Amino acid sequence: MTQLALVIDLNVCVGCHACVTSCKEWNTSSEPGPLLDENPYGKDPTGTFFNRVQTYEIGEFPNTETLHFPKSCLHCEDPPCVPVCPTGASYKREKDGIVLVDYDKCIGCKYCTWACPYGAREIDEKQKVMKKCTLCVDRLYDEALPEAERKPACVLACPTSARIYGDVHDPESEVSTAIREEGGYQLMPEWGTKPSNHYLPRRKTRMHIHEDELVRADNPLKQEDIRHETSKEVTLDDWF
Amino acid sequence: MHPAFSVIFLTTLIGAGQGLFLALFTSESYAAVGLLPKQSHTFYAVGAFLALLLLIAGLIASVFHLGRPERAWRAASQWRTSWLSREVIALPLVMGLVALYALIHLFEWNPMFLGYSFGDKVTLILGGVTSAAIFALFLCTGMIYAAIRFLKEWFSPLTIINFILLGGASGFVLATVYSSYYAPNLINFFGLWAIAITLIAWFSRSASLARNARIKSTSTIQTAIGVRHTQIQQKSMGMMGGSFNTREYFHGKTLFFLKSVKWIFIVLTFPVPILLLWTGMQIDQQPLLLTAFVLQYTGLLFERWLFFAQANHPQNIYYQTV
C-alpha cells in the first residue's frame, strides 16, 4: 500500500509563502476550474486556498523563537471527513492514499468540514463545492511532465526544501527516513486520525569549532621540516 | 460553529412535525383501548397533514443549506457510514408514512393485505410503524451532531435525547393548540403531556448546558502544531481578509450575546409555555395556548442557535489572531 504524503521541515521553513502562491497558481489553473478569489485587490480579500503558512512565537521575550507553520490537508490514514460524506464525493484513494473530493458529486453541505479537526477543507463559494489539497494529483502521474516535476507544486516551489514528498509507507523512502531520523511527528495525534503528513521539529543548529580546526596541528610543512625546530607560530599555510 | 439558519429551521420544524405526529398517535392509541374518547377520522387526518406541512417546511429550509441542491439525491447513497445520509433517507420515509396515515384517515380506507383486513386497526398499525420511523429520524438527526467526536459539546447521548424531547415538547404543545380547535375534550390530555415533556426537556437540556460549561478541550495549541512549550502565541494565521476557516467555525458574537441567548431560550422554551399552557387549560383560553406554542417555538430557534454557537471546533486553535 502506498501512502503519498508531505513531510514539512519546520526547522528550515522561513515563512516565505512560496508554497501558498505556487499551490494557488497551479490549482486555480487546473481542470476543475479556478479557486475563488473574492475582492482580490480590494479591502479584506478572501478566497479558497489549499495551503497557508501561519506564524507562531514560542517562548517569552527575549528567549523567543519564531515558527513558520505551513498548514494543508494532512491526508489522514483514517480520515474522519470521508465516512461522514452523504454523497460519497469525499473519498480516499486506494491506490496512493490521497484524500480527494469529487467536485461533480459534492452537494456543498459542509458536513465534512465539521468532521475535520484540522480545518483543512474550504468551500468554493462560487462553485459551491468543497475543495481541499489534492497533493497535486494532476501533476503526480502526468507523463507529459518531466519526471522531476511530477511532484506537488508546493514542493517544487519551496526555496529551502522544507517540503519533502514521498511514500510514507515505504520505509526506505526519503520521507520515511526523515520521519524516522529527524523526529517527525503528526498534528493532534490525540484524535487517532493518523495524519500521513508529518512535521519535522525545530532543532538548534550550533557550530562546534575545535582549536585544531583553526590551527592545523598536523601541518605537514611543520612536521616534515626536520632541519628546523618546529615553530609554534602560525604559518602562512594555515590561512590557505 | 457558525449557526446556519437553514439548519436551525430544519431541525426545529421537523422536530415539531415529528412531535405533533407522536402526539396524535398517542391519543389514537389511548382511544383504541378506551382511555380517551374516540375522535373523528378528519381530526387525525388534518392533524397529520399539519405535521406533514411542518416536515415539508423543514425540508425546504434544509435545501438552503446546500451549495448544490440539484445533486441532493446523491445524499442518500452513503447510508452505510453517514448519519446525514441516513437522515436524508429517513425524512422522506417519515413524510411518506405520515401522508399515507393522513390519507387513510381522510378517506377511511380499509386496505386488504394478502387477503386479510385489519379493519379499523390499519391506522394504528401504520401509526406505530410511522412512530418508529419518527424515532429513527430523531436518532439520525441527533447522531449527525453526536457522531462528531471533535465537537465535544455535541458528542454525547444528551444531544439525541434533547432533539427527541424538544421536538416532542413543541409537537405536544402544538397538538394542544390543535385540539383546542377541533377536539376540546383532548386539551387536558395533550396539555398535561406537553407540560410533562417540556419539564423533562428542561431538565435534560440543562444537563447538557452544565456539561458544556465544564468541557475541557482535548486539543491544545501544543498538540495542534506539535511544539512542547508552555508559551506559544499565534502571530499570524496566514491571511488577513479571513477565509472559510474564520467564517464557518466562529459564531462571531460576544460572550454577553451568547449568555443572553441562553437565558432567552431557557425562559421562552420552558417556564413560559408551561405557565401559559397550565393557565390556558384552567381558564379555557385558546389564545394562551397558541401563544405558548409560538413562544416555545421562538425559544427553540434561540436554543438551536446556541446549540451551534456553543460547539467549539478544534480547528479554531489555528485561527486565534489575524
Coordinates of C-alpha atoms in Angstrom, one line a residue:
Chain A
M1 CA 0.0 0.0 0.0
T2 CA 1.3 3.4 -1.0
Q3 CA 0.6 6.5 1.1
L4 CA 1.8 9.6 -0.6
A5 CA 2.4 12.5 1.8
L6 CA 4.4 15.5 2.6
V7 CA 7.0 15.9 5.3
I8 CA 7.4 19.6 6.3
D9 CA 10.7 20.6 8.0
L10 CA 9.8 23.4 10.4
N11 CA 13.5 23.8 11.1
V12 CA 14.1 25.2 7.6
C13 CA 10.8 26.8 6.7
V14 CA 11.4 30.5 6.5
G15 CA 7.7 31.5 6.1
C16 CA 8.1 32.9 2.5
H17 CA 4.6 31.7 1.4
A18 CA 6.1 30.4 -1.9
C19 CA 4.2 27.1 -1.3
V20 CA 1.0 29.1 -0.8
T21 CA 1.3 31.0 -4.0
S22 CA 2.5 28.2 -6.1
C23 CA -0.3 26.0 -4.8
K24 CA -2.9 28.6 -5.6
E25 CA -1.3 29.2 -9.1
W26 CA -1.3 25.5 -10.0
N27 CA -4.7 24.6 -8.6
T28 CA -6.5 27.7 -9.9
S29 CA -5.3 26.9 -13.4
S30 CA -6.2 23.2 -13.3
E31 CA -9.0 21.2 -14.8
P32 CA -11.7 21.7 -12.1
G33 CA -11.8 25.4 -12.7
P34 CA -10.5 28.4 -10.8
L35 CA -10.2 28.6 -7.0
L36 CA -12.4 31.5 -6.0
D37 CA -10.8 34.9 -5.2
E38 CA -13.2 37.5 -3.8
N39 CA -12.1 41.1 -3.6
P40 CA -8.5 40.2 -4.6
Y41 CA -7.4 43.8 -4.8
G42 CA -9.8 45.4 -2.5
K43 CA -10.3 45.6 1.2
D44 CA -10.5 42.2 3.0
P45 CA -9.5 40.0 0.1
T46 CA -10.6 36.4 0.6
G47 CA -10.8 33.2 -1.3
T48 CA -10.2 29.5 -1.4
F49 CA -6.7 28.2 -0.7
F50 CA -5.4 24.7 -0.1
N51 CA -2.4 25.8 1.9
R52 CA -1.5 28.5 4.3
V53 CA 1.6 29.5 6.3
Q54 CA 1.0 30.6 9.8
T55 CA 3.4 32.1 12.2
Y56 CA 3.8 31.4 15.9
E57 CA 6.0 32.8 18.6
I58 CA 7.3 30.4 21.1
G59 CA 8.7 31.4 24.5
E60 CA 8.8 34.7 26.3
F61 CA 10.9 37.7 25.2
P62 CA 13.9 37.8 24.9
N63 CA 14.0 34.0 24.7
T64 CA 11.7 33.6 21.8
E65 CA 11.7 31.6 18.6
T66 CA 9.6 32.2 15.5
L67 CA 8.0 29.2 14.0
H68 CA 6.5 29.3 10.5
F69 CA 3.9 26.6 10.1
P70 CA 2.6 25.6 6.7
K71 CA -0.9 24.0 7.1
S72 CA -2.8 22.0 4.5
C73 CA -4.7 18.8 4.3
L74 CA -2.8 16.0 6.1
H75 CA -4.2 13.1 4.0
C76 CA -5.1 11.1 7.2
E77 CA -4.8 7.4 7.1
D78 CA -8.1 7.3 8.9
P79 CA -9.8 10.4 7.5
P80 CA -12.8 11.4 9.6
C81 CA -14.1 13.6 6.8
V82 CA -14.7 10.6 4.4
P83 CA -17.3 8.4 6.2
V84 CA -19.5 11.4 7.1
C85 CA -19.9 12.5 3.4
P86 CA -23.5 11.7 2.4
T87 CA -22.8 11.5 -1.3
G88 CA -19.5 9.7 -1.4
A89 CA -17.9 12.7 -3.0
S90 CA -15.2 12.7 -0.3
Y91 CA -13.0 9.7 -0.7
K92 CA -9.6 8.3 0.0
R93 CA -7.8 6.7 -3.0
E94 CA -6.9 3.0 -2.5
K95 CA -4.0 3.4 -4.9
D96 CA -2.0 6.1 -3.2
G97 CA -3.9 7.2 -0.1
I98 CA -4.7 10.7 -1.3
V99 CA -7.9 12.1 0.1
L100 CA -9.9 13.8 -2.6
V101 CA -13.3 15.4 -3.3
D102 CA -15.2 14.5 -6.4
Y103 CA -16.4 18.0 -7.4
D104 CA -19.1 16.5 -9.6
K105 CA -20.7 14.7 -6.7
C106 CA -20.3 17.2 -3.8
I107 CA -23.5 18.9 -2.7
G108 CA -21.8 21.5 -0.6
C109 CA -23.4 20.5 2.7
K110 CA -20.1 21.3 4.6
Y111 CA -20.6 18.3 6.9
C112 CA -17.1 17.1 6.1
T113 CA -15.6 20.4 7.4
W114 CA -17.3 19.8 10.7
A115 CA -15.7 16.4 10.9
C116 CA -12.1 17.5 10.1
P117 CA -10.3 18.6 13.3
Y118 CA -7.7 20.5 11.3
G119 CA -9.9 22.8 9.3
A120 CA -8.2 21.5 6.1
R121 CA -11.2 22.0 3.8
E122 CA -12.5 25.2 2.3
I123 CA -15.7 25.6 0.3
D124 CA -15.5 27.3 -3.0
E125 CA -18.3 29.9 -2.6
K126 CA -18.8 30.2 -6.4
Q127 CA -18.7 26.6 -7.5
K128 CA -20.5 25.7 -4.2
V129 CA -18.4 22.6 -3.7
M130 CA -15.9 21.6 -1.0
K131 CA -12.3 21.9 -2.1
K132 CA -9.1 20.8 -0.5
C133 CA -5.4 20.0 -1.1
T134 CA -5.2 17.3 -3.8
L135 CA -1.5 16.8 -3.3
C136 CA -1.4 18.0 -6.9
V137 CA -2.7 14.6 -8.0
D138 CA -2.9 16.1 -11.5
R139 CA 0.9 16.5 -11.6
L140 CA 2.0 13.3 -9.9
Y141 CA 1.0 10.9 -12.8
D142 CA 1.3 13.3 -15.7
E143 CA 3.7 11.7 -18.1
A144 CA 3.8 15.0 -20.2
L145 CA 5.8 16.5 -17.3
P146 CA 9.5 15.7 -16.9
E147 CA 9.9 13.1 -14.1
A148 CA 11.5 15.5 -11.7
E149 CA 8.4 17.8 -11.9
R150 CA 5.9 15.0 -11.1
K151 CA 5.7 16.4 -7.5
P152 CA 3.2 18.8 -5.7
A153 CA 3.6 22.4 -6.8
C154 CA 4.4 23.5 -3.2
V155 CA 7.3 21.0 -3.0
L156 CA 8.8 22.3 -6.2
A157 CA 8.4 25.9 -5.1
C158 CA 10.0 25.7 -1.7
P159 CA 13.3 27.5 -1.8
T160 CA 14.7 25.9 1.3
S161 CA 13.5 22.4 0.6
A162 CA 11.4 22.4 3.7
R163 CA 8.8 20.2 2.0
I164 CA 9.6 16.6 1.2
Y165 CA 7.3 14.5 -0.8
G166 CA 7.1 10.7 -1.0
D167 CA 5.6 7.4 0.1
V168 CA 5.4 7.2 3.9
H169 CA 4.6 3.5 3.8
D170 CA 7.9 2.8 2.1
P171 CA 10.4 2.5 4.9
E172 CA 13.3 3.4 2.6
S173 CA 11.8 6.5 1.1
E174 CA 13.2 9.9 1.7
V175 CA 10.1 10.9 3.7
S176 CA 10.2 7.8 5.9
T177 CA 13.9 8.3 6.6
A178 CA 13.3 11.9 7.6
I179 CA 10.4 11.0 9.9
R180 CA 12.5 8.2 11.5
E181 CA 15.7 10.0 11.8
E182 CA 14.7 13.6 12.4
G183 CA 11.9 13.1 14.9
G184 CA 8.9 13.5 12.5
Y185 CA 5.6 13.9 14.3
Q186 CA 1.8 14.2 13.5
L187 CA -0.6 17.0 14.3
M188 CA -3.2 16.4 17.0
P189 CA -2.4 12.8 17.5
E190 CA -5.0 12.6 20.2
W191 CA -7.8 12.1 17.7
G192 CA -6.4 9.0 16.1
T193 CA -6.8 10.3 12.6
K194 CA -3.3 9.2 11.8
P195 CA -2.3 12.1 9.5
S196 CA 0.1 11.0 6.7
N197 CA 1.7 14.4 6.5
H198 CA 4.4 14.7 9.2
Y199 CA 6.3 17.7 10.5
L200 CA 10.0 17.8 11.5
P201 CA 10.6 19.7 14.7
R202 CA 12.8 22.8 15.1
R203 CA 16.3 21.9 16.0
K204 CA 19.0 24.0 17.5
T205 CA 21.9 24.4 15.0
R206 CA 25.1 25.1 16.8
M207 CA 28.7 25.4 15.4
H208 CA 31.3 23.4 17.2
I209 CA 34.8 24.7 16.3
H210 CA 37.7 22.9 17.8
E211 CA 41.1 24.6 18.2
D212 CA 42.5 22.1 15.8
E213 CA 40.3 23.3 13.1
L214 CA 41.7 26.8 13.4
V215 CA 45.3 25.9 13.6
R216 CA 46.4 22.8 11.8
A217 CA 48.3 20.8 14.4
D218 CA 49.4 18.3 11.8
N219 CA 50.6 20.8 9.2
P220 CA 53.0 18.7 7.1
L221 CA 55.3 21.6 6.5
K222 CA 55.9 21.9 10.1
Q223 CA 56.2 18.2 10.8
E224 CA 58.3 17.2 7.9
D225 CA 60.9 20.1 8.0
I226 CA 63.3 18.4 10.3
R227 CA 66.1 20.9 9.6
H228 CA 64.5 23.5 11.9
E229 CA 62.8 23.4 15.1
T230 CA 59.0 23.3 14.6
S231 CA 57.6 26.7 15.2
K232 CA 54.7 27.4 17.5
E233 CA 53.9 30.4 15.3
V234 CA 51.0 30.4 12.9
T235 CA 52.4 29.9 9.4
L236 CA 51.2 31.4 6.2
D237 CA 50.0 27.9 5.1
D238 CA 47.4 27.8 7.8
W239 CA 45.5 30.6 6.1
F240 CA 45.1 28.9 2.8
Chain B
M1 CA -19.6 26.8 15.0
H2 CA -21.4 29.4 12.9
P3 CA -25.1 28.8 13.3
A4 CA -26.8 28.4 9.9
F5 CA -30.4 29.4 9.8
S6 CA -31.3 26.8 7.3
V7 CA -30.3 24.0 9.7
I8 CA -31.9 25.8 12.7
F9 CA -35.2 25.9 10.9
L10 CA -34.8 22.4 9.5
T11 CA -34.3 20.8 12.9
T12 CA -36.9 22.8 14.8
L13 CA -39.6 22.5 12.1
I14 CA -39.2 18.7 11.6
G15 CA -38.9 18.3 15.4
A16 CA -42.3 20.0 15.9
G17 CA -43.8 18.0 13.0
Q18 CA -42.5 14.7 14.4
G19 CA -43.7 15.6 17.9
L20 CA -47.1 16.5 16.5
F21 CA -47.5 13.1 14.9
L22 CA -46.4 11.3 18.0
A23 CA -49.0 13.3 20.0
L24 CA -51.7 12.4 17.5
F25 CA -50.8 8.8 17.5
T26 CA -50.6 8.7 21.3
S27 CA -54.1 10.0 21.5
E28 CA -55.3 7.5 18.9
S29 CA -53.7 4.6 20.7
Y30 CA -55.2 5.7 24.0
A31 CA -58.6 6.0 22.3
A32 CA -58.2 2.5 20.9
V33 CA -58.0 1.0 24.4
G34 CA -60.8 3.2 25.6
L35 CA -58.8 5.5 27.8
L36 CA -59.9 8.6 25.7
P37 CA -62.9 9.4 23.7
K38 CA -62.6 8.4 20.0
Q39 CA -62.1 11.2 17.6
S40 CA -63.3 11.6 14.0
H41 CA -61.1 10.5 11.2
T42 CA -60.9 14.1 10.0
F43 CA -59.2 15.1 13.3
Y44 CA -56.3 12.7 12.7
A45 CA -56.2 13.4 9.0
V46 CA -55.9 17.2 9.4
G47 CA -53.5 16.8 12.3
A48 CA -51.3 14.5 10.3
F49 CA -51.4 16.9 7.3
L50 CA -50.3 19.7 9.7
A51 CA -47.4 17.5 10.8
L52 CA -46.6 16.8 7.1
L53 CA -46.6 20.6 6.4
L54 CA -44.0 21.1 9.1
L55 CA -41.9 18.3 7.7
I56 CA -42.1 19.8 4.2
A57 CA -41.2 23.3 5.6
G58 CA -38.2 21.7 7.3
L59 CA -37.1 20.0 4.1
I60 CA -37.4 23.3 2.2
A61 CA -35.3 25.0 4.8
S62 CA -32.7 22.3 4.5
V63 CA -32.3 23.0 0.8
F64 CA -30.9 26.4 1.6
H65 CA -28.1 24.8 3.4
L66 CA -26.8 23.0 0.3
G67 CA -24.5 24.6 -2.2
R68 CA -25.7 22.2 -4.9
P69 CA -29.3 21.2 -4.1
E70 CA -29.8 19.8 -7.6
R71 CA -27.5 17.0 -6.6
A72 CA -29.2 16.3 -3.3
W73 CA -30.5 12.9 -4.5
R74 CA -26.9 11.7 -4.2
A75 CA -27.0 12.2 -0.5
A76 CA -29.0 9.0 0.0
S77 CA -26.1 6.9 -1.2
Q78 CA -23.8 6.6 1.8
W79 CA -26.2 5.3 4.4
R80 CA -23.7 2.7 5.4
T81 CA -21.4 5.3 7.0
S82 CA -23.0 8.7 7.1
W83 CA -25.7 9.7 9.6
L84 CA -26.5 12.6 7.3
S85 CA -27.2 10.2 4.5
R86 CA -29.4 8.2 6.8
E87 CA -31.4 11.3 7.7
V88 CA -31.8 12.0 4.0
I89 CA -33.5 8.6 3.7
A90 CA -35.4 8.7 7.0
L91 CA -37.0 12.2 6.4
P92 CA -38.9 11.3 3.1
L93 CA -39.8 7.9 4.6
V94 CA -41.4 9.6 7.6
M95 CA -43.1 12.1 5.3
G96 CA -44.5 9.4 3.1
L97 CA -45.8 7.4 6.1
V98 CA -47.4 10.5 7.7
A99 CA -49.0 11.3 4.3
L100 CA -50.3 7.7 4.0
Y101 CA -51.6 7.8 7.6
A102 CA -53.4 11.1 6.8
L103 CA -54.9 9.8 3.6
I104 CA -56.1 6.5 5.1
H105 CA -57.9 8.5 7.8
L106 CA -59.2 11.1 5.4
F107 CA -60.8 8.6 3.0
E108 CA -61.4 6.0 5.7
W109 CA -59.6 3.4 3.6
N110 CA -59.6 -0.2 4.7
P111 CA -56.9 -1.7 2.5
M112 CA -56.6 -5.5 2.3
F113 CA -53.2 -7.1 2.9
L114 CA -52.8 -10.6 1.5
G115 CA -56.5 -11.2 1.8
Y116 CA -56.6 -10.1 5.4
S117 CA -58.4 -7.0 6.5
F118 CA -57.2 -5.0 9.6
G119 CA -60.5 -3.2 10.0
D120 CA -60.1 0.0 12.0
K121 CA -56.7 -1.1 13.2
V122 CA -55.0 -0.3 10.0
T123 CA -54.2 3.3 11.1
L124 CA -53.0 2.0 14.5
I125 CA -50.5 -0.4 12.8
L126 CA -49.4 2.3 10.3
G127 CA -49.2 4.9 13.1
G128 CA -47.0 2.5 15.1
V129 CA -44.7 2.0 12.1
T130 CA -44.6 5.8 11.5
S131 CA -43.8 6.4 15.1
A132 CA -40.9 4.0 14.9
A133 CA -39.7 5.8 11.8
I134 CA -40.0 9.1 13.5
F135 CA -37.8 7.9 16.4
A136 CA -35.3 6.7 13.8
L137 CA -35.4 10.1 12.2
F138 CA -34.8 11.8 15.6
L139 CA -31.9 9.4 16.1
C140 CA -30.4 10.2 12.6
T141 CA -30.8 14.0 13.2
G142 CA -29.2 13.8 16.6
M143 CA -26.4 11.5 15.5
I144 CA -25.4 13.9 12.8
Y145 CA -24.1 16.0 15.6
A146 CA -23.4 13.5 18.3
A147 CA -21.2 11.4 16.0
I148 CA -18.6 14.1 15.5
R149 CA -16.1 13.3 18.3
F150 CA -14.1 16.5 17.8
L151 CA -17.1 18.7 18.8
K152 CA -17.3 17.6 22.4
E153 CA -20.3 19.8 23.1
W154 CA -22.3 17.6 20.8
F155 CA -20.5 14.3 21.3
S156 CA -23.0 13.0 23.9
P157 CA -26.2 10.9 24.1
L158 CA -27.8 14.1 25.6
T159 CA -27.7 15.6 22.0
I160 CA -30.1 12.9 20.8
I161 CA -32.2 12.9 23.9
N162 CA -32.6 16.7 23.6
F163 CA -33.6 16.5 20.0
I164 CA -36.3 14.0 20.9
L165 CA -37.6 15.8 24.0
L166 CA -37.5 19.3 22.5
G167 CA -39.2 18.1 19.3
G168 CA -41.7 16.2 21.3
A169 CA -42.4 19.1 23.6
S170 CA -43.1 21.5 20.7
G171 CA -45.2 18.9 19.0
F172 CA -47.3 18.2 22.0
V173 CA -47.8 21.9 22.6
L174 CA -48.9 22.3 19.0
A175 CA -51.3 19.3 19.5
T176 CA -52.8 21.1 22.5
V177 CA -53.5 24.1 20.4
Y178 CA -54.9 22.0 17.6
S179 CA -57.2 20.1 19.9
S180 CA -58.5 23.3 21.4
Y181 CA -60.0 24.0 17.9
Y182 CA -61.2 20.6 16.9
A183 CA -61.3 18.3 19.9
P184 CA -61.7 20.2 23.1
N185 CA -62.0 17.1 25.1
L186 CA -58.4 16.3 24.4
I187 CA -56.9 19.6 25.6
N188 CA -56.1 18.3 29.0
F189 CA -54.6 15.1 27.7
F190 CA -52.3 16.9 25.2
G191 CA -51.7 19.8 27.6
L192 CA -50.5 17.7 30.5
W193 CA -48.3 15.6 28.2
A194 CA -46.9 18.8 26.8
I195 CA -46.1 20.2 30.3
A196 CA -44.5 16.9 31.3
I197 CA -42.3 16.6 28.2
T198 CA -41.3 20.3 28.5
L199 CA -40.3 19.7 32.1
I200 CA -38.2 16.7 31.2
A201 CA -36.7 18.6 28.3
W202 CA -35.9 21.4 30.7
F203 CA -34.0 19.0 32.9
S204 CA -32.1 17.3 30.1
R205 CA -31.2 20.5 28.2
S206 CA -30.0 22.0 31.5
A207 CA -27.9 18.8 31.9
S208 CA -26.3 19.4 28.5
L209 CA -25.7 23.1 29.3
A210 CA -24.0 22.1 32.6
R211 CA -21.9 19.5 30.7
N212 CA -20.9 22.1 28.1
A213 CA -19.8 24.5 30.7
R214 CA -17.3 22.0 32.1
I215 CA -15.9 20.8 28.8
K216 CA -12.1 20.9 28.5
S217 CA -10.6 21.0 25.1
T218 CA -8.7 17.8 24.2
S219 CA -6.5 19.6 21.7
T220 CA -4.3 22.4 22.7
I221 CA -2.0 24.7 20.7
Q222 CA 0.8 22.4 21.7
T223 CA -0.7 19.4 20.1
A224 CA -2.0 21.4 17.1
I225 CA 1.4 22.5 16.0
G226 CA 3.4 19.9 17.8
V227 CA 5.6 22.2 19.9
R228 CA 6.2 21.3 23.5
H229 CA 6.4 24.7 25.2
T230 CA 4.0 26.4 27.6
Q231 CA 4.3 29.8 26.0
I232 CA 3.1 29.7 22.4
Q233 CA 1.4 32.7 20.8
Q234 CA 0.0 32.8 17.3
K235 CA 1.3 35.8 15.4
S236 CA -0.3 35.3 12.0
M237 CA -3.0 32.9 10.6
G238 CA -1.7 33.2 7.1
M239 CA -4.2 35.6 5.7
M240 CA -5.7 39.0 6.6
G241 CA -9.1 39.1 4.9
G242 CA -10.5 35.9 6.6
S243 CA -11.3 32.6 5.0
F244 CA -13.8 29.8 5.2
N245 CA -12.0 28.7 8.4
T246 CA -12.7 32.0 10.1
R247 CA -16.3 32.2 8.9
E248 CA -17.7 28.7 9.3
Y249 CA -16.3 27.8 12.7
F250 CA -16.8 31.0 14.7
H251 CA -20.2 32.4 15.8
G252 CA -18.6 35.9 15.8
K253 CA -20.6 37.1 18.8
T254 CA -19.6 38.3 22.2
L255 CA -19.9 36.2 25.3
F256 CA -22.6 38.5 26.6
F257 CA -24.6 37.8 23.4
L258 CA -24.3 34.1 24.0
K259 CA -25.3 34.4 27.6
S260 CA -28.3 36.5 26.6
V261 CA -29.4 33.9 24.0
K262 CA -29.0 31.2 26.7
W263 CA -31.4 32.9 29.1
I264 CA -33.9 33.9 26.4
F265 CA -34.1 30.4 25.2
I266 CA -34.4 28.9 28.7
V267 CA -37.2 31.3 29.6
L268 CA -39.1 31.1 26.3
T269 CA -38.8 27.3 25.9
F270 CA -39.6 26.0 29.3
P271 CA -41.3 28.1 32.1
V272 CA -43.3 30.5 30.0
P273 CA -45.0 27.8 27.8
I274 CA -45.6 25.6 30.9
L275 CA -47.3 28.6 32.7
L276 CA -49.3 29.6 29.6
L277 CA -50.4 26.0 29.0
W278 CA -51.5 25.5 32.6
T279 CA -53.4 28.8 32.7
G280 CA -54.9 28.3 29.3
M281 CA -56.1 24.8 30.3
Q282 CA -57.6 26.1 33.6
I283 CA -59.5 29.1 32.1
D284 CA -60.0 27.5 28.7
Q285 CA -58.4 30.3 26.6
Q286 CA -57.3 29.3 23.1
P287 CA -55.1 32.4 22.6
L288 CA -53.0 31.5 25.6
L289 CA -52.3 28.0 24.2
L290 CA -51.4 29.5 20.8
T291 CA -49.1 32.0 22.5
A292 CA -47.5 29.1 24.4
F293 CA -46.7 27.3 21.1
V294 CA -45.4 30.5 19.3
L295 CA -43.2 31.5 22.2
Q296 CA -41.8 27.9 22.7
Y297 CA -41.0 27.6 19.0
T298 CA -39.3 31.0 19.1
G299 CA -37.4 29.8 22.2
L300 CA -36.4 26.7 20.3
L301 CA -34.9 28.9 17.5
F302 CA -32.7 30.5 20.1
E303 CA -32.0 27.1 21.6
R304 CA -30.8 25.7 18.3
W305 CA -28.7 28.9 17.6
L306 CA -26.9 28.4 20.9
F307 CA -26.5 24.7 20.2
F308 CA -24.4 25.5 17.2
A309 CA -22.7 28.5 18.6
Q310 CA -21.5 26.7 21.7
A311 CA -19.8 24.0 19.8
N312 CA -16.1 24.9 19.8
H313 CA -14.2 23.3 16.9
P314 CA -10.6 22.2 17.5
Q315 CA -9.6 23.9 14.2
N316 CA -10.2 27.3 15.9
I317 CA -6.9 26.8 17.7
Y318 CA -5.2 27.6 14.4
Y319 CA -7.2 30.8 13.9
Q320 CA -6.6 32.9 17.0
T321 CA -5.1 36.1 15.5
V322 CA -5.1 37.8 12.2

